[in-house]
Amino acid sequence: MEADLIAWLRRTLPPHPLLKLGAGDDAAALALGQGHDCLVTTDIITDHIDFKLDETTADRIGRKALAVNLSDIAAMAGEPVAAVIGLVLPRQGGFELAQGIFNGILPLAEEYGVAIAGGDTNSWDGPLVVSVTLIGRAVGNPLRRDGARPGDKIIVTGNFGGSILGRHFDFTPRVSEALLLNKRYQLHAGMDVSDGLSLDLSRLCAASGCGARVELAKVPISDDARRLADQLADSTTPLDHALSDGEDFELLLAVPPDDARRMLEEQPLDVQLTCIGEFVAEAGLRQVDDRGNVSPLTPRGYQHSL
Amino acid sequence: MEADLIAWLRRTLPPHPLLKLGAGDDAAALALGQGHDCLVTTDIITDHIDFKLDETTADRIGRKALAVNLSDIAAMAGEPVAAVIGLVLPRQGGFELAQGIFNGILPLAEEYGVAIAGGDTNSWDGPLVVSVTLIGRAVGNPLRRDGARPGDKIIVTGNFGGSILGRHFDFTPRVSEALLLNKRYQLHAGMDVSDGLSLDLSRLCAASGCGARVELAKVPISDDARRLADQLADSTTPLDHALSDGEDFELLLAVPPDDARRMLEEQPLDVQLTCIGEFVAEAGLRQVDDRGNVSPLTPRGYQHSL
């Protein structure tokens, strides 16, 4: 990483108990502790695709770049430990932009106990690129996608849809929530909803070799989804937004029935837990409307194209 | 990472003993083993800056993106374990380009025992960006930059200069070399030479709070440096290239005198080890010419700008 930026970061960064060697050497060294597997996830976000630099502030971009990775570690029910940051900066005003990005990264990193362990910067004539790789450590068994079984309840945190109105920048990564749930209840599988509730549910089903039945009336619809449906005034309903909008970053869990019942009664989190249906043996998604009619549910959401 | 690319990678990737969960879930899980600290390093390389997509092949770009990170883990005398790959791809031909990049990454990863643990891809109308984060594990004490002491010998592997003629793509990351040297000899400090021998030496000195005296006649000049000086036919000598060209990716070590003597006699590597001078108490770099005249040596090399 560029010398001035490293110097500024070194003055700014607090010490971290697991970081033995931080930014400024050839690599960082982390003491993850005995018995903890190392978790690693990466996201690369770009101007015009994941944010618009001319319509938002650098700190919100930095916050998002770290937050999406925190959500991935949460989806494994892991503890985040340290991040490395790759930046490709426009030549004009690059240093100030980098500082702005870090001004969004650092408070969130501190809140979640994440050490900034290093990074790399480059400058060019192209648009801004922010790459964050987050190292975590497993606590107990990582929460994988491939463990859902027929009969498991589909449990989600929070509300869905309309994050484009702003929540995709300032959402709460469900790290402590996932740690608590994974400690207190039996969870068969889980992931974070990043590309759309129905699409990500179909992925969890595919990984687990099962299907799912969603009770439409139970899907928690965010106020943003209602506002967005009002604003767009097309045929898309708030429920459609809840099922297909991306970037909710809520947890989607497969929970055996007894634990699901207990979890819903106890509501141990600050955020609401909701059962939206159950996993079934037959592949594919089905929806149940409020009259009990069952029909196919087409997975929709953000499809990453190449 | 995009579904088709993950599917292709899953078919292609060999299993890895330390990778408990690979690409396709929210994060990868690595079993680094007890007593091994986790090393992490990242590099982000871009079209027009680190390579020219229209003048080279995708596999060479992929190889370089991993190799520069391997060199960083080597510079810590660590063992590489797993990499995650971030790609920002042009919309046209992105899948084929991604495959080409991985066709350069995978053979090198296999050669160095590196698991490809996951990644993220994005598409846009801008140029290619490749971000690689490499996780390693420490073996014994990591080789830091800040331990050089006055009286230590400056030892380097290989030859310097002119890597732009091609070696910056196909260099050998000095991973096994660093592991062997760190096991068999006492090393006080070390780094890899990525931005130029004199510039990186000045950085190692700054981190260690000392200076260095370089005997110019002993600097190992690569054939590439001589060819480049011939081609350019300006006032830059082969020695100038050796002292200031970037991307040699050789090891630069601070070795106490007795171990240095033994190391040079034994020459335990396939690549030549050379003593090019010694570290001194007085800050800054000095050069000694073949008549014994001492003068300041200005650190030169690739300066990362923002």
PDB file of N, CA and C in Angstrom, chain B residues 241-278:
ATOM      1  N   HIS B 241      19.808  -0.118 -13.892  1.00  0.00           N
ATOM      2  CA  HIS B 241      18.598  -0.934 -13.988  1.00  0.00           C
ATOM      3  C   HIS B 241      18.500  -1.912 -12.821  1.00  0.00           C
ATOM      4  N   ALA B 242      19.619  -2.540 -12.496  1.00  0.00           N
ATOM      5  CA  ALA B 242      19.606  -3.512 -11.400  1.00  0.00           C
ATOM      6  C   ALA B 242      19.227  -2.851 -10.081  1.00  0.00           C
ATOM      7  N   LEU B 243      19.652  -1.612  -9.897  1.00  0.00           N
ATOM      8  CA  LEU B 243      19.382  -0.915  -8.630  1.00  0.00           C
ATOM      9  C   LEU B 243      17.984  -0.301  -8.571  1.00  0.00           C
ATOM     10  N   SER B 244      17.363  -0.064  -9.731  1.00  0.00           N
ATOM     11  CA  SER B 244      16.136   0.736  -9.691  1.00  0.00           C
ATOM     12  C   SER B 244      14.935   0.153 -10.435  1.00  0.00           C
ATOM     13  N   ASP B 245      15.134  -0.855 -11.265  1.00  0.00           N
ATOM     14  CA  ASP B 245      13.956  -1.426 -11.939  1.00  0.00           C
ATOM     15  C   ASP B 245      13.071  -2.153 -10.920  1.00  0.00           C
ATOM     16  N   GLY B 246      11.794  -2.182 -11.182  1.00  0.00           N
ATOM     17  CA  GLY B 246      10.881  -2.885 -10.281  1.00  0.00           C
ATOM     18  C   GLY B 246      10.671  -4.335 -10.698  1.00  0.00           C
ATOM     19  N   GLU B 247       9.941  -5.066  -9.878  1.00  0.00           N
ATOM     20  CA  GLU B 247       9.414  -6.394 -10.182  1.00  0.00           C
ATOM     21  C   GLU B 247      10.475  -7.460 -10.404  1.00  0.00           C
ATOM     22  N   ASP B 248      11.548  -7.404  -9.607  1.00  0.00           N
ATOM     23  CA  ASP B 248      12.501  -8.516  -9.627  1.00  0.00           C
ATOM     24  C   ASP B 248      11.973  -9.697  -8.827  1.00  0.00           C
ATOM     25  N   PHE B 249      11.254  -9.410  -7.743  1.00  0.00           N
ATOM     26  CA  PHE B 249      10.687 -10.435  -6.860  1.00  0.00           C
ATOM     27  C   PHE B 249      11.734 -11.416  -6.355  1.00  0.00           C
ATOM     28  N   GLU B 250      12.922 -10.868  -6.069  1.00  0.00           N
ATOM     29  CA  GLU B 250      13.952 -11.651  -5.386  1.00  0.00           C
ATOM     30  C   GLU B 250      13.897 -11.328  -3.891  1.00  0.00           C
ATOM     31  N   LEU B 251      14.555 -12.160  -3.087  1.00  0.00           N
ATOM     32  CA  LEU B 251      14.607 -11.932  -1.644  1.00  0.00           C
ATOM     33  C   LEU B 251      15.748 -10.996  -1.292  1.00  0.00           C
ATOM     34  N   LEU B 252      15.492 -10.107  -0.336  1.00  0.00           N
ATOM     35  CA  LEU B 252      16.478  -9.170   0.209  1.00  0.00           C
ATOM     36  C   LEU B 252      16.513  -9.439   1.711  1.00  0.00           C
ATOM     37  N   LEU B 253      17.681  -9.881   2.208  1.00  0.00           N
ATOM     38  CA  LEU B 253      17.759 -10.382   3.581  1.00  0.00           C
ATOM     39  C   LEU B 253      18.827  -9.669   4.398  1.00  0.00           C
ATOM     40  N   ALA B 254      18.560  -9.543   5.684  1.00  0.00           N
ATOM     41  CA  ALA B 254      19.565  -9.069   6.644  1.00  0.00           C
ATOM     42  C   ALA B 254      20.005 -10.271   7.460  1.00  0.00           C
ATOM     43  N   VAL B 255      21.288 -10.631   7.295  1.00  0.00           N
ATOM     44  CA  VAL B 255      21.786 -11.881   7.887  1.00  0.00           C
ATOM     45  C   VAL B 255      23.006 -11.578   8.753  1.00  0.00           C
ATOM     46  N   PRO B 256      23.007 -12.050  10.008  1.00  0.00           N
ATOM     47  CA  PRO B 256      24.183 -11.816  10.841  1.00  0.00           C
ATOM     48  C   PRO B 256      25.425 -12.439  10.203  1.00  0.00           C
ATOM     49  N   PRO B 257      26.613 -11.855  10.441  1.00  0.00           N
ATOM     50  CA  PRO B 257      27.812 -12.199   9.661  1.00  0.00           C
ATOM     51  C   PRO B 257      28.156 -13.684   9.633  1.00  0.00           C
ATOM     52  N   ASP B 258      28.081 -14.376  10.769  1.00  0.00           N
ATOM     53  CA  ASP B 258      28.465 -15.793  10.766  1.00  0.00           C
ATOM     54  C   ASP B 258      27.541 -16.623   9.898  1.00  0.00           C
ATOM     55  N   ASP B 259      26.248 -16.362  10.018  1.00  0.00           N
ATOM     56  CA  ASP B 259      25.282 -17.102   9.191  1.00  0.00           C
ATOM     57  C   ASP B 259      25.420 -16.727   7.724  1.00  0.00           C
ATOM     58  N   ALA B 260      25.740 -15.456   7.480  1.00  0.00           N
ATOM     59  CA  ALA B 260      25.930 -15.024   6.093  1.00  0.00           C
ATOM     60  C   ALA B 260      27.108 -15.756   5.462  1.00  0.00           C
ATOM     61  N   ARG B 261      28.170 -15.866   6.205  1.00  0.00           N
ATOM     62  CA  ARG B 261      29.365 -16.545   5.688  1.00  0.00           C
ATOM     63  C   ARG B 261      29.041 -18.000   5.351  1.00  0.00           C
ATOM     64  N   ARG B 262      28.369 -18.657   6.287  1.00  0.00           N
ATOM     65  CA  ARG B 262      28.007 -20.053   6.095  1.00  0.00           C
ATOM     66  C   ARG B 262      27.067 -20.211   4.888  1.00  0.00           C
ATOM     67  N   MET B 263      26.092 -19.325   4.811  1.00  0.00           N
ATOM     68  CA  MET B 263      25.101 -19.367   3.730  1.00  0.00           C
ATOM     69  C   MET B 263      25.762 -19.217   2.364  1.00  0.00           C
ATOM     70  N   LEU B 264      26.733 -18.302   2.286  1.00  0.00           N
ATOM     71  CA  LEU B 264      27.397 -18.043   1.011  1.00  0.00           C
ATOM     72  C   LEU B 264      28.314 -19.201   0.623  1.00  0.00           C
ATOM     73  N   GLU B 265      28.939 -19.816   1.610  1.00  0.00           N
ATOM     74  CA  GLU B 265      29.772 -20.989   1.328  1.00  0.00           C
ATOM     75  C   GLU B 265      28.911 -22.168   0.880  1.00  0.00           C
ATOM     76  N   GLU B 266      27.819 -22.376   1.606  1.00  0.00           N
ATOM     77  CA  GLU B 266      27.008 -23.570   1.334  1.00  0.00           C
ATOM     78  C   GLU B 266      26.162 -23.418   0.077  1.00  0.00           C
ATOM     79  N   GLN B 267      25.801 -22.186  -0.264  1.00  0.00           N
ATOM     80  CA  GLN B 267      24.924 -21.941  -1.433  1.00  0.00           C
ATOM     81  C   GLN B 267      23.846 -23.026  -1.513  1.00  0.00           C
ATOM     82  N   PRO B 268      22.914 -23.062  -0.563  1.00  0.00           N
ATOM     83  CA  PRO B 268      21.993 -24.205  -0.467  1.00  0.00           C
ATOM     84  C   PRO B 268      20.822 -24.149  -1.460  1.00  0.00           C
ATOM     85  N   LEU B 269      20.740 -23.092  -2.258  1.00  0.00           N
ATOM     86  CA  LEU B 269      19.584 -22.948  -3.150  1.00  0.00           C
ATOM     87  C   LEU B 269      19.969 -23.227  -4.600  1.00  0.00           C
ATOM     88  N   ASP B 270      18.967 -23.434  -5.443  1.00  0.00           N
ATOM     89  CA  ASP B 270      19.200 -23.539  -6.884  1.00  0.00           C
ATOM     90  C   ASP B 270      19.574 -22.179  -7.467  1.00  0.00           C
ATOM     91  N   VAL B 271      19.151 -21.128  -6.794  1.00  0.00           N
ATOM     92  CA  VAL B 271      19.463 -19.781  -7.248  1.00  0.00           C
ATOM     93  C   VAL B 271      20.634 -19.243  -6.409  1.00  0.00           C
ATOM     94  N   GLN B 272      21.462 -18.414  -7.034  1.00  0.00           N
ATOM     95  CA  GLN B 272      22.660 -17.885  -6.384  1.00  0.00           C
ATOM     96  C   GLN B 272      22.310 -16.930  -5.243  1.00  0.00           C
ATOM     97  N   LEU B 273      23.028 -17.056  -4.132  1.00  0.00           N
ATOM     98  CA  LEU B 273      22.955 -16.077  -3.043  1.00  0.00           C
ATOM     99  C   LEU B 273      24.177 -15.181  -3.117  1.00  0.00           C
ATOM    100  N   THR B 274      23.964 -13.872  -2.988  1.00  0.00           N
ATOM    101  CA  THR B 274      25.055 -12.906  -3.114  1.00  0.00           C
ATOM    102  C   THR B 274      25.008 -11.916  -1.969  1.00  0.00           C
ATOM    103  N   CYS B 275      26.167 -11.591  -1.436  1.00  0.00           N
ATOM    104  CA  CYS B 275      26.270 -10.512  -0.451  1.00  0.00           C
ATOM    105  C   CYS B 275      26.607  -9.224  -1.194  1.00  0.00           C
ATOM    106  N   ILE B 276      25.772  -8.220  -1.044  1.00  0.00           N
ATOM    107  CA  ILE B 276      26.002  -6.967  -1.786  1.00  0.00           C
ATOM    108  C   ILE B 276      26.388  -5.822  -0.856  1.00  0.00           C
ATOM    109  N   GLY B 277      26.644  -6.120   0.410  1.00  0.00           N
ATOM    110  CA  GLY B 277      27.062  -5.052   1.320  1.00  0.00           C
ATOM    111  C   GLY B 277      26.633  -5.364   2.725  1.00  0.00           C
ATOM    112  N   GLU B 278      26.536  -4.302   3.544  1.00  0.00           N
ATOM    113  CA  GLU B 278      26.118  -4.564   4.916  1.00  0.00           C
ATOM    114  C   GLU B 278      25.298  -3.411   5.466  1.00  0.00           C
TER     115      GLU B 278
END
